[in-house]
């Protein structure tokens, strides 16, 4: 069953401040329906507690009063209870996701659009993550000739770039790059495909709600790629940096509206 849970990144401080990532696990793009949409919007509003499910929601007492029509007597939500940014997570290898972007009838896009519109209405920036790009990249490169233990297959051109040369000081890296620098970026061999996916997803949801610049490709660690990979780390850090910057800006904008509650939280629909 779909559930909402919080990944606590640090314990609450004396003032109740906390840092957490609230996740709604939808079990896949194709299962995101109108019920999931309503659950997501209540999560965005900060009404839903961690551990809730679509079938059994646990909400804050003040949210129950608001639902009963007594909202004028209570705060709508506090910064400590509500997300500061919204992140959608899409597996680019799912056929349902690809068909939706190809123009097939997909009500899920309308539900995601409504959630994004709801988030933007309360001042949240919306981001999207394209996961399993390493798998997608491998499938799109049938002529790969070499494979890393800690990364997706690489083609002959990629292998050639690793050879020592006088121009790079004989280290196999670009001039001026430190020895530990990443030799490649996530999805670089399918950059044109990823650019198209970013543009199409943005257009499908609404560029005013989800700008293409807010769509980030990442590669997953898994049983066959479990060693530290600079390209994977860099992609994740770029994503987190953008989200944190947006969340901090949201807090600055809300500082004059809410005096109580302090936290740093993100809402992820996966």
CSV table of C-alpha atoms in Angstrom, one decimal:
chain,number,residue,atom,x,y,z
A,1,UNK,CA,0.0,0.0,0.0
A,2,UNK,CA,1.1,3.6,-0.6
A,3,UNK,CA,2.6,5.1,2.5
A,4,UNK,CA,4.1,8.4,3.7
A,5,UNK,CA,7.1,8.2,5.9
A,6,UNK,CA,9.8,10.6,7.0
A,7,UNK,CA,13.5,10.1,6.7
A,8,UNK,CA,14.8,12.0,9.8
A,9,UNK,CA,18.2,13.5,9.0
A,10,UNK,CA,18.8,14.9,12.4
A,11,UNK,CA,17.1,14.8,15.8
A,12,UNK,CA,14.8,17.7,16.7
A,13,UNK,CA,16.5,20.5,18.6
A,14,UNK,CA,15.3,22.1,21.8
A,15,UNK,CA,13.0,24.4,19.8
A,16,UNK,CA,11.5,21.4,18.0
A,17,UNK,CA,13.5,22.2,14.8
A,18,UNK,CA,14.0,19.1,12.6
A,19,UNK,CA,15.3,18.1,9.3
A,20,UNK,CA,13.5,15.4,7.3
A,21,UNK,CA,12.5,14.2,3.9
A,22,UNK,CA,8.9,13.2,3.7
A,23,UNK,CA,8.3,10.5,1.1
A,24,UNK,CA,5.1,9.3,-0.5
A,25,UNK,CA,5.9,5.9,-2.0
A,26,UNK,CA,3.4,5.4,-4.8
A,27,UNK,CA,4.8,2.1,-6.1
A,28,UNK,CA,5.2,3.4,-9.6
A,29,UNK,CA,4.0,6.0,-12.1
A,30,UNK,CA,1.1,3.9,-13.4
A,31,UNK,CA,-0.4,3.7,-9.9
A,32,UNK,CA,-0.7,7.4,-9.3
A,33,UNK,CA,-4.5,8.0,-9.4
A,34,UNK,CA,-6.9,10.6,-8.0
A,35,UNK,CA,-6.8,9.1,-4.5
A,36,UNK,CA,-3.0,9.3,-4.5
A,37,UNK,CA,-3.3,12.9,-5.8
A,38,UNK,CA,-5.4,13.9,-2.8
A,39,UNK,CA,-3.1,12.2,-0.4
A,40,UNK,CA,-0.1,14.0,-2.0
A,41,UNK,CA,-1.8,17.4,-1.7
A,42,UNK,CA,-2.5,16.8,2.0
A,43,UNK,CA,1.1,15.8,2.4
A,44,UNK,CA,2.2,19.1,0.7
A,45,UNK,CA,-0.1,21.0,3.1
A,46,UNK,CA,1.7,19.3,6.1
A,47,UNK,CA,-1.5,17.7,7.3
A,48,UNK,CA,-0.3,14.1,7.1
A,49,UNK,CA,1.9,12.5,9.7
A,50,UNK,CA,4.7,10.0,9.0
A,51,UNK,CA,3.4,6.4,8.9
A,52,UNK,CA,0.1,7.4,7.2
A,53,UNK,CA,-1.3,5.4,4.3
A,54,UNK,CA,-3.9,6.2,1.8
A,55,UNK,CA,-6.3,3.8,3.6
A,56,UNK,CA,-5.4,5.1,7.1
A,57,UNK,CA,-4.3,8.7,7.4
A,58,UNK,CA,-2.9,10.1,10.6
A,59,UNK,CA,-3.3,13.9,10.6
A,60,UNK,CA,-2.4,16.7,13.0
A,61,UNK,CA,-5.2,17.8,15.4
A,62,UNK,CA,-5.2,21.3,14.0
A,63,UNK,CA,-5.7,19.8,10.6
A,64,UNK,CA,-8.7,17.9,11.8
A,65,UNK,CA,-10.2,21.2,13.1
A,66,UNK,CA,-9.6,22.8,9.8
A,67,UNK,CA,-11.4,19.9,8.0
A,68,UNK,CA,-14.3,20.4,10.4
A,69,UNK,CA,-14.7,23.9,9.3
A,70,UNK,CA,-12.9,25.5,12.3
A,71,UNK,CA,-9.9,26.5,10.2
A,72,UNK,CA,-10.3,30.2,11.1
A,73,UNK,CA,-9.4,29.4,14.7
A,74,UNK,CA,-6.2,27.5,13.9
A,75,UNK,CA,-3.1,28.1,11.8
A,76,UNK,CA,-3.3,26.7,8.3
A,77,UNK,CA,0.0,24.9,8.8
A,78,UNK,CA,3.4,25.6,10.4
A,79,UNK,CA,6.8,25.5,8.7
A,80,UNK,CA,7.8,22.7,11.1
A,81,UNK,CA,5.0,20.5,9.7
A,82,UNK,CA,5.0,21.3,6.0
A,83,UNK,CA,7.5,20.6,3.2
A,84,UNK,CA,9.7,23.4,1.8
A,85,UNK,CA,10.1,21.9,-1.7
A,86,UNK,CA,8.4,19.2,-3.8
A,87,UNK,CA,10.3,16.6,-5.6
A,88,UNK,CA,8.7,14.1,-8.1
A,89,UNK,CA,10.6,10.9,-8.9
A,90,UNK,CA,10.3,9.1,-12.2
A,91,UNK,CA,11.9,5.8,-13.3
A,92,UNK,CA,12.9,6.5,-16.9
A,93,UNK,CA,12.9,2.8,-17.7
A,94,UNK,CA,9.1,2.3,-17.0
A,95,UNK,CA,7.1,1.8,-20.2
A,96,UNK,CA,4.1,3.6,-18.7
A,97,UNK,CA,6.2,6.7,-18.1
A,98,UNK,CA,7.6,6.6,-21.7
A,99,UNK,CA,4.1,6.1,-23.2
A,100,UNK,CA,2.8,9.1,-21.3
A,101,UNK,CA,5.5,11.4,-22.6
A,102,UNK,CA,5.0,9.9,-26.1
A,103,UNK,CA,1.4,11.3,-26.0
A,104,UNK,CA,-0.5,8.2,-24.9
A,105,UNK,CA,-3.6,8.8,-22.8
A,106,UNK,CA,-2.2,9.1,-19.3
A,107,UNK,CA,-4.5,10.5,-16.5
A,108,UNK,CA,-1.5,10.3,-14.2
A,109,UNK,CA,0.0,13.4,-15.8
A,110,UNK,CA,-3.1,15.4,-15.0
A,111,UNK,CA,-2.9,14.3,-11.3
A,112,UNK,CA,0.8,15.2,-11.1
A,113,UNK,CA,-0.1,18.5,-12.7
A,114,UNK,CA,-2.7,19.2,-10.0
A,115,UNK,CA,-0.3,18.4,-7.2
A,116,UNK,CA,2.4,20.6,-8.7
A,117,UNK,CA,-0.2,23.5,-9.1
A,118,UNK,CA,-1.1,23.0,-5.5
A,119,UNK,CA,2.5,23.1,-4.4
A,120,UNK,CA,3.2,26.3,-6.5
A,121,UNK,CA,0.1,27.9,-5.0
A,122,UNK,CA,1.6,27.7,-1.5
A,123,UNK,CA,5.0,28.9,-2.7
A,124,UNK,CA,6.9,25.6,-3.2
A,125,UNK,CA,9.3,25.1,-6.0
A,126,UNK,CA,8.8,21.8,-7.8
A,127,UNK,CA,11.6,19.5,-9.0
A,128,UNK,CA,11.7,16.1,-10.8
A,129,UNK,CA,14.3,13.4,-10.7
A,130,UNK,CA,14.9,10.9,-13.5
A,131,UNK,CA,16.2,7.7,-11.9
A,132,UNK,CA,17.8,4.6,-13.3
A,133,UNK,CA,19.5,6.7,-16.0
A,134,UNK,CA,22.5,4.2,-15.8
A,135,UNK,CA,20.2,1.4,-16.8
A,136,UNK,CA,18.6,3.5,-19.6
A,137,UNK,CA,22.1,4.5,-20.8
A,138,UNK,CA,23.2,0.9,-20.9
A,139,UNK,CA,20.1,-0.1,-22.9
A,140,UNK,CA,20.7,2.7,-25.4
A,141,UNK,CA,24.4,1.7,-26.0
A,142,UNK,CA,24.2,-1.8,-27.6
A,143,UNK,CA,27.8,-1.5,-28.9
A,144,UNK,CA,29.4,-1.1,-25.5
A,145,UNK,CA,32.8,-2.8,-25.4
A,146,UNK,CA,33.8,-2.4,-21.7
A,147,UNK,CA,32.2,-2.5,-18.3
A,148,UNK,CA,33.2,-1.0,-15.0
A,149,UNK,CA,32.4,-2.9,-11.8
A,150,UNK,CA,31.0,0.3,-10.3
A,151,UNK,CA,29.3,1.9,-13.3
A,152,UNK,CA,27.3,1.3,-16.5
A,153,UNK,CA,28.9,-0.1,-19.6
A,154,UNK,CA,31.2,2.3,-21.5
A,155,UNK,CA,31.9,2.4,-25.2
A,156,UNK,CA,35.1,2.3,-27.1
A,157,UNK,CA,35.3,6.1,-27.3
A,158,UNK,CA,35.0,6.3,-23.5
A,159,UNK,CA,37.8,3.8,-23.1
A,160,UNK,CA,40.0,5.8,-25.5
A,161,UNK,CA,39.5,8.9,-23.4
A,162,UNK,CA,41.0,7.1,-20.4
A,163,UNK,CA,44.4,6.6,-22.1
A,164,UNK,CA,47.3,8.6,-21.1
A,165,UNK,CA,48.3,11.5,-23.4
A,166,UNK,CA,50.8,14.4,-23.3
A,167,UNK,CA,48.0,16.9,-23.3
A,168,UNK,CA,46.6,15.8,-20.0
A,169,UNK,CA,49.9,15.2,-18.3
A,170,UNK,CA,49.8,11.5,-18.8
A,171,UNK,CA,47.1,11.0,-16.1
A,172,UNK,CA,44.1,10.2,-18.2
A,173,UNK,CA,42.2,13.3,-17.0
A,174,UNK,CA,41.4,16.6,-18.6
A,175,UNK,CA,44.1,19.3,-18.2
A,176,UNK,CA,43.9,21.0,-14.8
A,177,UNK,CA,41.5,18.4,-13.3
A,178,UNK,CA,42.4,16.8,-10.0
A,179,UNK,CA,43.2,13.0,-10.0
A,180,UNK,CA,40.0,12.2,-8.3
A,181,UNK,CA,37.7,14.2,-10.7
A,182,UNK,CA,34.9,12.3,-12.4
A,183,UNK,CA,35.8,11.2,-15.9
A,184,UNK,CA,32.2,11.3,-17.0
A,185,UNK,CA,28.8,12.6,-16.0
A,186,UNK,CA,25.6,10.6,-15.5
A,187,UNK,CA,23.9,10.0,-18.8
A,188,UNK,CA,26.4,11.9,-20.9
A,189,UNK,CA,26.3,9.3,-23.7
A,190,UNK,CA,22.5,9.8,-24.0
A,191,UNK,CA,22.5,13.5,-23.3
A,192,UNK,CA,20.3,14.3,-26.3
A,193,UNK,CA,17.7,11.7,-25.1
A,194,UNK,CA,17.8,13.1,-21.6
A,195,UNK,CA,17.4,16.7,-22.8
A,196,UNK,CA,14.3,15.6,-24.8
A,197,UNK,CA,12.9,13.8,-21.7
A,198,UNK,CA,13.4,16.8,-19.6
A,199,UNK,CA,11.7,19.1,-22.1
A,200,UNK,CA,8.8,16.7,-22.7
A,201,UNK,CA,8.2,16.1,-19.0
A,202,UNK,CA,8.2,19.8,-18.3
A,203,UNK,CA,5.8,20.4,-21.2
A,204,UNK,CA,3.5,17.6,-20.0
A,205,UNK,CA,3.2,18.8,-16.5
A,206,UNK,CA,3.5,22.5,-17.4
A,207,UNK,CA,6.7,24.5,-17.8
A,208,UNK,CA,5.3,27.2,-15.4
A,209,UNK,CA,4.9,24.4,-12.7
A,210,UNK,CA,8.0,22.3,-13.5
A,211,UNK,CA,10.7,24.1,-15.5
A,212,UNK,CA,13.0,21.8,-17.5
A,213,UNK,CA,15.9,23.2,-15.5
A,214,UNK,CA,14.4,21.6,-12.4
A,215,UNK,CA,14.5,18.1,-13.9
A,216,UNK,CA,17.7,16.2,-12.9
A,217,UNK,CA,19.0,12.8,-14.1
A,218,UNK,CA,20.6,10.5,-11.5
A,219,UNK,CA,22.1,7.0,-11.5
A,220,UNK,CA,21.2,4.5,-8.8
A,221,UNK,CA,23.6,2.4,-6.7
A,222,UNK,CA,22.7,-1.2,-6.9
A,223,UNK,CA,24.1,-4.7,-6.3
A,224,UNK,CA,26.1,-4.5,-9.6
A,225,UNK,CA,27.2,-0.9,-9.0
A,226,UNK,CA,27.8,-0.5,-5.3
A,227,UNK,CA,31.3,1.1,-5.2
A,228,UNK,CA,31.6,4.9,-4.8
A,229,UNK,CA,31.2,6.6,-8.2
A,230,UNK,CA,32.1,10.2,-8.6
A,231,UNK,CA,29.6,10.7,-11.5
A,232,UNK,CA,26.7,9.3,-9.3
A,233,UNK,CA,27.8,11.4,-6.4
A,234,UNK,CA,28.0,14.6,-8.4
A,235,UNK,CA,24.6,14.1,-9.9
A,236,UNK,CA,23.0,13.6,-6.5
A,237,UNK,CA,24.9,16.6,-5.0
A,238,UNK,CA,23.7,18.9,-7.9
A,239,UNK,CA,20.2,17.8,-7.3
A,240,UNK,CA,20.3,18.3,-3.5
A,241,UNK,CA,22.0,21.7,-3.9
A,242,UNK,CA,19.2,23.0,-6.1
A,243,UNK,CA,16.5,21.7,-3.8
A,244,UNK,CA,18.2,23.1,-0.7
A,245,UNK,CA,18.6,26.5,-2.3
A,246,UNK,CA,14.9,26.6,-3.3
A,247,UNK,CA,13.8,25.4,0.2
A,248,UNK,CA,16.0,28.1,1.9
A,249,UNK,CA,14.4,30.8,-0.4
A,250,UNK,CA,11.0,29.5,0.6
A,251,UNK,CA,11.9,29.9,4.3
A,252,UNK,CA,13.1,33.4,3.7
A,253,UNK,CA,9.9,34.3,1.9
A,254,UNK,CA,7.8,32.8,4.7
A,255,UNK,CA,9.8,34.2,7.6
A,256,UNK,CA,7.5,37.2,7.9
A,257,UNK,CA,4.4,35.1,7.7
A,258,UNK,CA,5.1,32.3,10.3
A,259,UNK,CA,6.9,33.1,13.5
A,260,UNK,CA,6.7,29.6,15.0
A,261,UNK,CA,8.2,26.4,13.7
A,262,UNK,CA,11.6,25.9,12.2
A,263,UNK,CA,12.7,23.0,10.1
A,264,UNK,CA,14.1,21.9,6.8
A,265,UNK,CA,12.0,19.3,5.0
A,266,UNK,CA,11.3,18.2,1.5
A,267,UNK,CA,8.4,16.3,0.1
A,268,UNK,CA,9.1,13.5,-2.4
A,269,UNK,CA,6.6,11.6,-4.5
A,270,UNK,CA,8.2,8.4,-5.7
